[in-house]
Short mmCIF file of C-alpha atoms and ligand atoms in Angstrom, two decimals:
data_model
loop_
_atom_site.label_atom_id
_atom_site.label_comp_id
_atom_site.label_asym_id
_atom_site.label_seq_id
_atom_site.Cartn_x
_atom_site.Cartn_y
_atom_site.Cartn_z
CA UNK A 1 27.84 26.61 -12.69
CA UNK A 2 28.75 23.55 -12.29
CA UNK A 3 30.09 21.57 -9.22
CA UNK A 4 33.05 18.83 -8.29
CA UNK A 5 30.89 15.39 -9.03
CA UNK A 6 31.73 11.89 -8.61
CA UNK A 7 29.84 9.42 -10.21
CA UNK A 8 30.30 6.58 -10.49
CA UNK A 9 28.49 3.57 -13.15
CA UNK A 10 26.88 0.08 -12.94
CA UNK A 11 26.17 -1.38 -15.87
CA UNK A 12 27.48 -5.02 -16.68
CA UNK A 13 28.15 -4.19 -20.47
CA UNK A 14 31.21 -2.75 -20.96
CA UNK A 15 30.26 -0.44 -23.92
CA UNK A 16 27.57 1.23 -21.95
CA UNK A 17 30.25 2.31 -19.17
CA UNK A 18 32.96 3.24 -21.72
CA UNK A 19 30.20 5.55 -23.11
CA UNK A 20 28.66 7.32 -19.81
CA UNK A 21 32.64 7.76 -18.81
CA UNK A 22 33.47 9.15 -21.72
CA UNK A 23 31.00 11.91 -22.11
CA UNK A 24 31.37 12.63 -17.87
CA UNK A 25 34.91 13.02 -18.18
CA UNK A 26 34.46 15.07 -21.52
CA UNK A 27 32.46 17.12 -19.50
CA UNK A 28 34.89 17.48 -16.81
CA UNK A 29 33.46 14.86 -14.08
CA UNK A 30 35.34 12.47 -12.22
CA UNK A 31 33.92 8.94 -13.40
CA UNK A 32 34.42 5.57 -12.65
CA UNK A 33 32.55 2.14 -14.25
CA UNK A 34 32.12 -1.12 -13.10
CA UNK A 35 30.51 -3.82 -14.38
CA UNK A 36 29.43 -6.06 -11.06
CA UNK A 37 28.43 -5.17 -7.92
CA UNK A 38 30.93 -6.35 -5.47
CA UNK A 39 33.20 -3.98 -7.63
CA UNK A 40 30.64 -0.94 -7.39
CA UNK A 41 29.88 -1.65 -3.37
CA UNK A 42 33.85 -1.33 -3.24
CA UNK A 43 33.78 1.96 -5.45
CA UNK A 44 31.32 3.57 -3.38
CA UNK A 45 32.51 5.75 -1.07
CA UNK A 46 30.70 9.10 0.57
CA UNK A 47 31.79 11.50 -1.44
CA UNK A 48 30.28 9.76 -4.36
CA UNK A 49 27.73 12.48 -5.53
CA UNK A 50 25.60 10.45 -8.84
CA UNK A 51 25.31 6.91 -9.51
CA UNK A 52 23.96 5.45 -12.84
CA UNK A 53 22.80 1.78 -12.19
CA UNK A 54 21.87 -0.54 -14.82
CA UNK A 55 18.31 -2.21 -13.03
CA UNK A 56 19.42 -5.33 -15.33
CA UNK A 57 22.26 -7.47 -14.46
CA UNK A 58 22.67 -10.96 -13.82
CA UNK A 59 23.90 -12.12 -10.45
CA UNK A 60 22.39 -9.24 -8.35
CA UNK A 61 19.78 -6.95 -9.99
CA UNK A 62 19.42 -3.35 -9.59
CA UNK A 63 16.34 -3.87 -7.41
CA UNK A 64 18.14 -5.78 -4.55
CA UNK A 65 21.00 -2.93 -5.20
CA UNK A 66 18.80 -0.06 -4.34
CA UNK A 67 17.82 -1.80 -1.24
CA UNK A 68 21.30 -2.22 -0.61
CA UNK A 69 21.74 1.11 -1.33
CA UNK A 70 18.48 2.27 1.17
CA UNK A 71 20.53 0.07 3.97
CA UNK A 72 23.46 1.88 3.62
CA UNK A 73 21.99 5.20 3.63
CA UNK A 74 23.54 6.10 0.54
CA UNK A 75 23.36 9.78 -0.14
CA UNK A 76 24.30 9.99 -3.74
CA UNK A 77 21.80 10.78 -7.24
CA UNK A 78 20.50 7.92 -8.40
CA UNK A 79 19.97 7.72 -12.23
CA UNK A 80 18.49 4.38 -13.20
CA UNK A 81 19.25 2.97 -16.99
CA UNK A 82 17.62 -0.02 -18.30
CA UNK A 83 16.58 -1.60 -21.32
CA UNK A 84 13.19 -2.74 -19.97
CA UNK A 85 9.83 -1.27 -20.14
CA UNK A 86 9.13 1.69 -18.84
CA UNK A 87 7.19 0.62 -15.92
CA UNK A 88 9.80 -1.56 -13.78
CA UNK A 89 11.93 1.50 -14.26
CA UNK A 90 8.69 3.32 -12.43
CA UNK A 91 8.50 0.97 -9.80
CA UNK A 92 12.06 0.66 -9.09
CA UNK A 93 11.72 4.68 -8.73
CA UNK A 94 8.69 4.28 -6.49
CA UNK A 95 10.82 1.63 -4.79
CA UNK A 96 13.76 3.85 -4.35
CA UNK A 97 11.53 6.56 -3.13
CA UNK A 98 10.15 4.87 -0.26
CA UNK A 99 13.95 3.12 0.61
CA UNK A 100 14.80 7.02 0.76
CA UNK A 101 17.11 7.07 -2.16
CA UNK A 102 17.17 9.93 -4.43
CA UNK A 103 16.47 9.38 -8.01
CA UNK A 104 16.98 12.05 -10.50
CA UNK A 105 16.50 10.77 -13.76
CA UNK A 106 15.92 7.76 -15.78
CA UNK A 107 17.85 6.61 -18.91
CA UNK A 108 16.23 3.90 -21.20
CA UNK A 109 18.32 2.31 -23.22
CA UNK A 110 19.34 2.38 -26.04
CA UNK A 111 20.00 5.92 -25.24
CA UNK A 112 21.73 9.43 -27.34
CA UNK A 113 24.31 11.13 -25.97
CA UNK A 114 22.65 14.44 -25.81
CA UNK A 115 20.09 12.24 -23.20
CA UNK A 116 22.82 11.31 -21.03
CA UNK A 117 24.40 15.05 -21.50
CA UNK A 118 21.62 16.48 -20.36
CA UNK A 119 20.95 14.65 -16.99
CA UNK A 120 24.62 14.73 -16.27
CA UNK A 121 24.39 18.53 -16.66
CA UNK A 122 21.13 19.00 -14.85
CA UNK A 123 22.40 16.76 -11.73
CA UNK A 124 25.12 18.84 -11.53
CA UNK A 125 23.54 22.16 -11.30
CA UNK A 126 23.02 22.99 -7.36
CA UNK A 127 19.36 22.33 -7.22
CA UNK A 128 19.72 18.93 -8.11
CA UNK A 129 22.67 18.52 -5.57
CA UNK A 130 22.59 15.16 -3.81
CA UNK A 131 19.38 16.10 -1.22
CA UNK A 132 20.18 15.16 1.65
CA UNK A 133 18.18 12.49 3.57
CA UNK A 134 16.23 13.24 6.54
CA UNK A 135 17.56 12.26 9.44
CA UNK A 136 13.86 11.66 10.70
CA UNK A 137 12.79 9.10 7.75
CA UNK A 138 16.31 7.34 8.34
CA UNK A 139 15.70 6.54 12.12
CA UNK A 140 11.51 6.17 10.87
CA UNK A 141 13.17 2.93 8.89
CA UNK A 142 15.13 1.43 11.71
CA UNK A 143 11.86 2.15 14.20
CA UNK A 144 9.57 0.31 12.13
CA UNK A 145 11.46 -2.20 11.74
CA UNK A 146 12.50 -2.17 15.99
CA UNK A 147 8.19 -1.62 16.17
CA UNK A 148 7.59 -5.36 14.89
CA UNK A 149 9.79 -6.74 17.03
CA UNK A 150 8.47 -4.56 19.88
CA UNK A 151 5.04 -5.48 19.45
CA UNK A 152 4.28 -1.54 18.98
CA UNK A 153 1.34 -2.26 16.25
CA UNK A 154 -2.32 -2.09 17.77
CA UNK A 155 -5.83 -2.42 15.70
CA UNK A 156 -8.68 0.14 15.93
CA UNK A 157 -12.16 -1.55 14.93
CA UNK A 158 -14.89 0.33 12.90
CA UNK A 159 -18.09 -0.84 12.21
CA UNK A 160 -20.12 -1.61 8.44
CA UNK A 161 -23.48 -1.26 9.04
CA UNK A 162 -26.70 -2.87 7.08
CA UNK A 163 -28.27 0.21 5.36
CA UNK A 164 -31.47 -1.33 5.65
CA UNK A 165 -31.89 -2.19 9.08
CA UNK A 166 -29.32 -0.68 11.34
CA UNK A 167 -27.69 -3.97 12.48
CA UNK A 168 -23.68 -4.39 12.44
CA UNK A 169 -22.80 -6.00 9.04
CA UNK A 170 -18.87 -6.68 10.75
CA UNK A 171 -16.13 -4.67 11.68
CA UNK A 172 -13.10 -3.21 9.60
CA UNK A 173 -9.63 -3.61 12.03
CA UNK A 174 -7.45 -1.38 10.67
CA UNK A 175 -4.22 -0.71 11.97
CA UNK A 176 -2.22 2.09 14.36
CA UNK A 177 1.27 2.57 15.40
CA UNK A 178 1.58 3.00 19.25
CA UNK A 179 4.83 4.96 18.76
CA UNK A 180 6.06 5.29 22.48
CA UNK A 181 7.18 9.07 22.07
CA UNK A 182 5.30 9.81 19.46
CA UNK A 183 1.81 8.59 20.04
CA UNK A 184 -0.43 6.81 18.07
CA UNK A 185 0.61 6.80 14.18
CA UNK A 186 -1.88 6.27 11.26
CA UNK A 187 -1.29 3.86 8.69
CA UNK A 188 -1.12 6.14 5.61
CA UNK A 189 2.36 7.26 7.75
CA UNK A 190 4.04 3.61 7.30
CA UNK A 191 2.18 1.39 5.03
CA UNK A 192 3.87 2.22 1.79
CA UNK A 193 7.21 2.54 3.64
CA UNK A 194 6.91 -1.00 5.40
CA UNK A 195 5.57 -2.45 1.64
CA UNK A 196 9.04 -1.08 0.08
CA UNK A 197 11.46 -2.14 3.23
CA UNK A 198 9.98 -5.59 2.72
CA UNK A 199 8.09 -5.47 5.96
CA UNK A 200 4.85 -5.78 5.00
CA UNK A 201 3.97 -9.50 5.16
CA UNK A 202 4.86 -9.40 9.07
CA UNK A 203 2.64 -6.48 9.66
CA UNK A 204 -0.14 -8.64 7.38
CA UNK A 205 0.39 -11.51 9.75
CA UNK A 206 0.08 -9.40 13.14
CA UNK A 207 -2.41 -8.05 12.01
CA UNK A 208 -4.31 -11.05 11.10
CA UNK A 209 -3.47 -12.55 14.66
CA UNK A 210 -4.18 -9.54 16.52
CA UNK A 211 -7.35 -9.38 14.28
CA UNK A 212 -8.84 -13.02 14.58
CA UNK A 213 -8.24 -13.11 18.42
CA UNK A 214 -9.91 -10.14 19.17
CA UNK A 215 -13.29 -9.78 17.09
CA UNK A 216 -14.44 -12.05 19.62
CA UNK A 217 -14.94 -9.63 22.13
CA UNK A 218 -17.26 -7.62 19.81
CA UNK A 219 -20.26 -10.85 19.75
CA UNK A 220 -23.28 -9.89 20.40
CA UNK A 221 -26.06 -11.68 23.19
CA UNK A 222 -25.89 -14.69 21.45
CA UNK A 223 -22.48 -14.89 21.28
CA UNK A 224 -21.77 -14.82 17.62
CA UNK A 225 -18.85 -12.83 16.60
CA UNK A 226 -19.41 -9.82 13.64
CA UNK A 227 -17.46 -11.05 10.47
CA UNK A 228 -14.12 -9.47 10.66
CA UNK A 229 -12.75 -7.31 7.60
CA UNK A 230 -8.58 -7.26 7.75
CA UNK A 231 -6.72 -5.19 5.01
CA UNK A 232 -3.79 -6.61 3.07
CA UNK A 233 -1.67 -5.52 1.19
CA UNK A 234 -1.25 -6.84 -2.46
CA UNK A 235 2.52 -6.95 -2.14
CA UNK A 236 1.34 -9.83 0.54
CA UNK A 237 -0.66 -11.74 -1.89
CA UNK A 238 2.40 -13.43 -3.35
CA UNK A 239 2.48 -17.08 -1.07
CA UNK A 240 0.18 -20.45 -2.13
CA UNK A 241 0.03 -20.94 1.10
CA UNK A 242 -1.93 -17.73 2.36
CA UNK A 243 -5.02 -19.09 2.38
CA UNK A 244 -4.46 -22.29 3.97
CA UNK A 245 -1.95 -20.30 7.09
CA UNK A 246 -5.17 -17.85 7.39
CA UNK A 247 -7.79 -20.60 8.03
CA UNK A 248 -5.80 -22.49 10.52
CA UNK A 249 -5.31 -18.88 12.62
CA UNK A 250 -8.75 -18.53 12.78
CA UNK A 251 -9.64 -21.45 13.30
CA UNK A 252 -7.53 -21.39 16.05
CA UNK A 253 -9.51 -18.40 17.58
CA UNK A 254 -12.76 -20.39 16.97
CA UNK A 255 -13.37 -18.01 13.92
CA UNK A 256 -14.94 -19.35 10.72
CA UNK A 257 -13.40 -18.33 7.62
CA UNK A 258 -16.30 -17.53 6.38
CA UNK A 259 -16.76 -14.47 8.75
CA UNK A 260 -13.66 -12.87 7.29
CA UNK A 261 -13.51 -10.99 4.50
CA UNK A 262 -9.95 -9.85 3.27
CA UNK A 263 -9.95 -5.96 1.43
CA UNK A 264 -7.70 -5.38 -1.12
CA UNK A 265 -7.37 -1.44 -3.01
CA UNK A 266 -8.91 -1.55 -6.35
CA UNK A 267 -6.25 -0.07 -7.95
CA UNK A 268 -3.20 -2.14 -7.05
CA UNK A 269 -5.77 -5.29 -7.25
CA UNK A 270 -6.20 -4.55 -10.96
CA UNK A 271 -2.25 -3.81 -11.56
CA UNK A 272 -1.50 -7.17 -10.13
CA UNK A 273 -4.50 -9.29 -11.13
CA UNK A 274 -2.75 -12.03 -13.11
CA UNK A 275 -0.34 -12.25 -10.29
CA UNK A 276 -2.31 -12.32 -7.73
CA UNK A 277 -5.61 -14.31 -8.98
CA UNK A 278 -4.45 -17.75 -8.31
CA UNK A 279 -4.12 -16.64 -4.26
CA UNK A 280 -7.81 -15.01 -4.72
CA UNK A 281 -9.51 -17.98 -6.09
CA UNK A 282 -8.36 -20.20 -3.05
CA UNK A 283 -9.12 -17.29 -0.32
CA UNK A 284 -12.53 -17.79 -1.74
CA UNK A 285 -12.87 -21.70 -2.30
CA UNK A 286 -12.04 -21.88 1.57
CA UNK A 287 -14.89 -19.23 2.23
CA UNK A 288 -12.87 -16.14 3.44
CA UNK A 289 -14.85 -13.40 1.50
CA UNK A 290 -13.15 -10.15 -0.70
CA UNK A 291 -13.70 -6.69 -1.12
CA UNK A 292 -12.57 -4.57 -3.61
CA UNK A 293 -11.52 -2.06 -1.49
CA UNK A 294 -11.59 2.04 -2.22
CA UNK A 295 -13.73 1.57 -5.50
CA UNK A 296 -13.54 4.02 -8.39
CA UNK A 297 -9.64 4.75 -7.58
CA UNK A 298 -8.35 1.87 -10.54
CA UNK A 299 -10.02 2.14 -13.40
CA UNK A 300 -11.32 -1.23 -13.30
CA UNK A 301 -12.50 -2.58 -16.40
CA UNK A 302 -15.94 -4.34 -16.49
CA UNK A 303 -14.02 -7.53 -17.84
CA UNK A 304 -11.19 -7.34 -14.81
CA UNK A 305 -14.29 -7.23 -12.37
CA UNK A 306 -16.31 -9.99 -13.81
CA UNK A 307 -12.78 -12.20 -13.18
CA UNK A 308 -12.43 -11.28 -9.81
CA UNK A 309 -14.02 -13.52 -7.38
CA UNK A 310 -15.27 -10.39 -5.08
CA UNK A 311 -17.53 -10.85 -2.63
CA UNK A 312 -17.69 -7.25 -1.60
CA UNK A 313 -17.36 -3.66 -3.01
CA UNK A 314 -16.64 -0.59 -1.21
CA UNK A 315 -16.93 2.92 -2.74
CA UNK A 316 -14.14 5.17 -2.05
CA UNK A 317 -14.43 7.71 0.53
CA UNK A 318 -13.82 10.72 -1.88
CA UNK A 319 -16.94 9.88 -4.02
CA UNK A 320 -19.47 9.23 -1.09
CA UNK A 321 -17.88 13.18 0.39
CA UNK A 322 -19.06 15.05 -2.42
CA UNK A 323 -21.69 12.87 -3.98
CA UNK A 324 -24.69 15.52 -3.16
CA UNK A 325 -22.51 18.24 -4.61
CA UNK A 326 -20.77 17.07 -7.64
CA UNK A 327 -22.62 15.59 -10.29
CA UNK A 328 -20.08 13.35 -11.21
CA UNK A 329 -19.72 11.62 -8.03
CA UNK A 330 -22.57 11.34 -7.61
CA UNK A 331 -23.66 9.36 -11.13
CA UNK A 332 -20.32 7.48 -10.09
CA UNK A 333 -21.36 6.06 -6.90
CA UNK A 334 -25.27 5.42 -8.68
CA UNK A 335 -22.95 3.20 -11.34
CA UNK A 336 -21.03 1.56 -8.42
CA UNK A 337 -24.19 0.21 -6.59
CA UNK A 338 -25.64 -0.91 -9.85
CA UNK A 339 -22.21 -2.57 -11.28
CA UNK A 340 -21.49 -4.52 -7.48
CA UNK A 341 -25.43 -5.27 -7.50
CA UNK A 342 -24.81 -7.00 -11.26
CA UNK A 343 -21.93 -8.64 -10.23
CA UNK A 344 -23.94 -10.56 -7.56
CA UNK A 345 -21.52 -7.95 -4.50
CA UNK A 346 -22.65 -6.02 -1.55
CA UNK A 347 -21.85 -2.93 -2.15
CA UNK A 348 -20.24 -0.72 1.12
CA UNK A 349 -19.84 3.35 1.12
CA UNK A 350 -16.78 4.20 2.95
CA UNK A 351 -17.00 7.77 4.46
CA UNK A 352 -20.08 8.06 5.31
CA UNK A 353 -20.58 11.70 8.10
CA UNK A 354 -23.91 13.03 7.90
CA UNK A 355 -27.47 11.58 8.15
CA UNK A 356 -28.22 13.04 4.33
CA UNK A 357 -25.38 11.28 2.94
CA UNK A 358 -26.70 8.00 4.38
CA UNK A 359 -30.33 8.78 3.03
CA UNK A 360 -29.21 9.38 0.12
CA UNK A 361 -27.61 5.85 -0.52
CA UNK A 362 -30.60 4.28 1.18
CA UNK A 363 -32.36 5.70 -1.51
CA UNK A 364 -29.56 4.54 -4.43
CA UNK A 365 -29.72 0.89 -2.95
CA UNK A 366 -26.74 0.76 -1.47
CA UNK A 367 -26.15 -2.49 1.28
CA UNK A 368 -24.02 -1.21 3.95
CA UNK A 369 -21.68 2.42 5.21
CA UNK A 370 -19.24 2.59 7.52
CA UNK A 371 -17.83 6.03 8.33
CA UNK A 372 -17.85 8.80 11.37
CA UNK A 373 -21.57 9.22 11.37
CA UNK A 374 -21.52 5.96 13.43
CA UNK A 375 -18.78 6.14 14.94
CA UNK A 376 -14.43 6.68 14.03
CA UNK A 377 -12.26 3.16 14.60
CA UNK A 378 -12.09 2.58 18.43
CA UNK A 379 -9.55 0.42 20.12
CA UNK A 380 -11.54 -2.68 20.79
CA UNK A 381 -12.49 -1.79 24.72
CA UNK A 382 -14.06 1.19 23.21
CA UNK A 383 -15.81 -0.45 20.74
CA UNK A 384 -17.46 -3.14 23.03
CA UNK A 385 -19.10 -0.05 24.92
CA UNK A 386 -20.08 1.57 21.77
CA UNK A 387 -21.75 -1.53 20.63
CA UNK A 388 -23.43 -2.10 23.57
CA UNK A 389 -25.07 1.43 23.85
CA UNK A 390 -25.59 1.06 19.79
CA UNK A 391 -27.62 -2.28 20.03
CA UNK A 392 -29.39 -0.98 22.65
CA UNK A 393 -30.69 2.05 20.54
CA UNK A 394 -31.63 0.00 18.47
CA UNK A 395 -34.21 -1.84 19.98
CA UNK A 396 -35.75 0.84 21.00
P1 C2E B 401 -9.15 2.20 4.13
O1 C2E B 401 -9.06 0.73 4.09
O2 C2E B 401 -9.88 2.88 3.04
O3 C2E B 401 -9.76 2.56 5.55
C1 C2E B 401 -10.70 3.54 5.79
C2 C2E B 401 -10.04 4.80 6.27
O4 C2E B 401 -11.03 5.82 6.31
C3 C2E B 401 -9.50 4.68 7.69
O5 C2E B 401 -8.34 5.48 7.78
C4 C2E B 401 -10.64 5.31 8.51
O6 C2E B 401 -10.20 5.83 9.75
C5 C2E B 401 -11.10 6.40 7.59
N1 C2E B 401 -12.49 6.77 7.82
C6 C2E B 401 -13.49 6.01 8.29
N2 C2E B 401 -14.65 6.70 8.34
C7 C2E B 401 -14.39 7.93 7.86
C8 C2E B 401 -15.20 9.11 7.65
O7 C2E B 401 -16.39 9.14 7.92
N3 C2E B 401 -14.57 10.18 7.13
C9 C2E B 401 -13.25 10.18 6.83
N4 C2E B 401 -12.71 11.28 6.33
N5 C2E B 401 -12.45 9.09 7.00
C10 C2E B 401 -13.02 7.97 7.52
P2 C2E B 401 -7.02 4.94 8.45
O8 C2E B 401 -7.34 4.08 9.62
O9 C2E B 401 -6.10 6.09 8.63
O10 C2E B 401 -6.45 3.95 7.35
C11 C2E B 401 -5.93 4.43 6.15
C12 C2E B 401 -5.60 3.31 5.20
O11 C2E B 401 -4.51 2.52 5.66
C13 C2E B 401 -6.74 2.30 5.03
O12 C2E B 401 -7.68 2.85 4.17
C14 C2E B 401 -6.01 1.11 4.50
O13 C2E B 401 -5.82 1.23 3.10
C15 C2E B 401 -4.66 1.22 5.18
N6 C2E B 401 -4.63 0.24 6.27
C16 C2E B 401 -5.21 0.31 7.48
N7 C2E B 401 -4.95 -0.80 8.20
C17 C2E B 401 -4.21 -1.60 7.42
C18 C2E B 401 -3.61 -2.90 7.60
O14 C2E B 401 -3.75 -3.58 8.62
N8 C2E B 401 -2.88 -3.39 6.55
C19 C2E B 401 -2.73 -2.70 5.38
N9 C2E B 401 -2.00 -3.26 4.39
N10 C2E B 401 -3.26 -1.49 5.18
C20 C2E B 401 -3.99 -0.95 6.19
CA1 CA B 402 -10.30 -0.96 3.97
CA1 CA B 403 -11.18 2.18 1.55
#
């Protein structure tokens, strides 16, 4: 069965548009090409049902397009042709997915026509209709966005503490959305959405801010402030100037940079480690420390950790859970400690619930855990009770 489409083509070669039109119309679609994107923005219209855009053009590029395309809602398929390697055409689809589009196939060029029958066949079959967006992740855009501007983002604070002797190593700040219907919203709900609306760098920077000027509150009797751990994103890590705008905001809140340490995911370190070095080598020549955050999610390579001027590594959550059941966690967090040991880090477990998950990395070596056994992330009033009550305890 097949149903009334639309589609309608990017692609600034001619050829490649005379080709998709011909085999839609030969299969009895209603097609239209274009070859810039002024023309295709005036093509557009609702009732356009599959788009195939070219991700390589000059003047505007099929990236800025699909966030174009994200802005204006657009309801349509989305199959994305380029002549690139395969993995911009699996970012722009990552990209796409978090703007809300809806991609249904991917043509790399140069491409058969049996290819290009195939997906125009299988988008028009009725369980690849266009799907329709969600109203809710629509409005979820234009709130986050509204949320920055309304000052909506707060910080929870969990402490790392010193395997060895109890004390607070520093606290992790790690962000919430006070949603005013719907509550308090965890960041797994709005990080990746905020990194592909391009919103990311002014969450990095509240946080920061909100960060710096409020670990000051957690010092303890002789008024020294726990070092600070802030997460960024590595979407963030793109501006020289980073390191110098972090140092003079905590400076400003009488913070040395040497009591912050900035976490960045293994995985998405590693991807963008030749991008993203540069950035990492002045963080640390100004004395703000690094963790390799969620360790044993990337596939690091011994090499790509010896280059990376870490100061810090923390095991992912996931291996430190099952570590006493699975023997393959287990040996993997054992081969953590010793690797961040080698490479001169401390080594954190993230995750940490019960008191025989904490002997047993006492026993591995391990420097520091942070996790529910201690406590979840409090807002910061909370915290300076729970600290007070912990420190206590532990003179005792
Ligand atoms: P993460 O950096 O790995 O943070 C640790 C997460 O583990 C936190 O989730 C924390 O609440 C949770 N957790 C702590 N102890 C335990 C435990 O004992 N058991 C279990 N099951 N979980 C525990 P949360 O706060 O939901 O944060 C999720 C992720 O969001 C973070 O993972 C981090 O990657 C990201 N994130 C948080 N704040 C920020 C931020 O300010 N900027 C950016 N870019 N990402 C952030
Ligand atoms: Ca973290
Ligand atoms: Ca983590």
């Amino acid at each position: 069965m097949t149903v009334n489409q639309k589609i309608l083509i990017l692609d600034d070669e001619v050829d490649v548009g005379e080709f998709v039109s011909a085999a839609a119309q030969g299969m009895g679609f209603e097609c239209t090409a274009t070859t810039d994107a002024t023309t295709f923005l005036k093509a557009l219209t609702p009732d356009t049902t599959l788009i195939l855009l070219d991700l390589m053009m000059p003047g505007m590029d099929g990236i800025e397009l699909l966030r174009l395309l994200g802005e204006q809602k657009c309801k349509a398929s989305i199959v994305l042709m380029s002549g690139v390697d395969k993995r911009v055409l699996k970012t722009a689809a990552q990209l796409a997915q978090v703007l809300g589009l809806s991609i249904v196939g991917h043509l790399q060029k140069p491409f058969r026509l049996t290819e290009l029958e195939g997906i125009l066949a299988r988008s028009s079959e009725p369980a690849t209709l266009p799907i329709v967006q969600p109203e809710a992740q629509i409005t979820q855009n234009e709130e986050l966005r509204n949320a920055i501007e309304r000052d909506e983002f707060v910080l929870h604070y969990q402490p790392l503490i010193d395997i060895a002797t109890g004390r607070i190593l520093g606290v992790e700040a790690l962000v919430r959305w006070q949603h005013p219907e719907r509550g308090l919203i965890f960041p797994d709900n709005f990080i990746g959405r905020m990194e592909g609306l391009g919103l990311i760098d002014e969450l990095g920077w509240i946080v920061v801010n909100r960060g710096l000027s409020e670990v000051g509150q957690f010092a303890n009797g002789d008024g020294r402030a726990p070092m600070l751990s802030l997460n960024e994103s590595v979407y963030s890590l793109h501006d020289l100037k980073l390191p110098d705008i972090l140092v003079s905001i905590a400076e400003k809140y009488g913070i040395s940079p040497g009591n912050v340490t900035i976490e960045i995911t293994e995985s998405r370190l590693i991807e963008e480690l030749s991008r993203t070095l540069d950035i990492l080598a002045r963080l640390r020549m100004k004395q703000v420390k690094l963790s390799i955050d969620d360790f044993g999610t990337g596939y690091a390579m011994m090499q790509q950790l010896k280059i990376i001027p870490a100061t810090e590594m923390k095991i992912d959550r996931s291996f430190v859970q099952d570590m006493q059941s699975s023997e393959q966690d287990r040996i993997m967090v054992e081969k953590s400690i010793e690797m961040g040991h080698e490479l001169g880090m401390n080594v954190i477990a993230e995750g940490v619930e019960t008191q025989e998950q904490l002997d047993f990395l006492r026993l591995k070596g391990c420097d520091g855990a942070q996790g529910y056994l201690f406590t979840r992330p409090l807002p910061p009033a909370e915290l300076v009770s729970w600290l007070k009550t912990y420190r206590s305890g532990l003179v005792h």
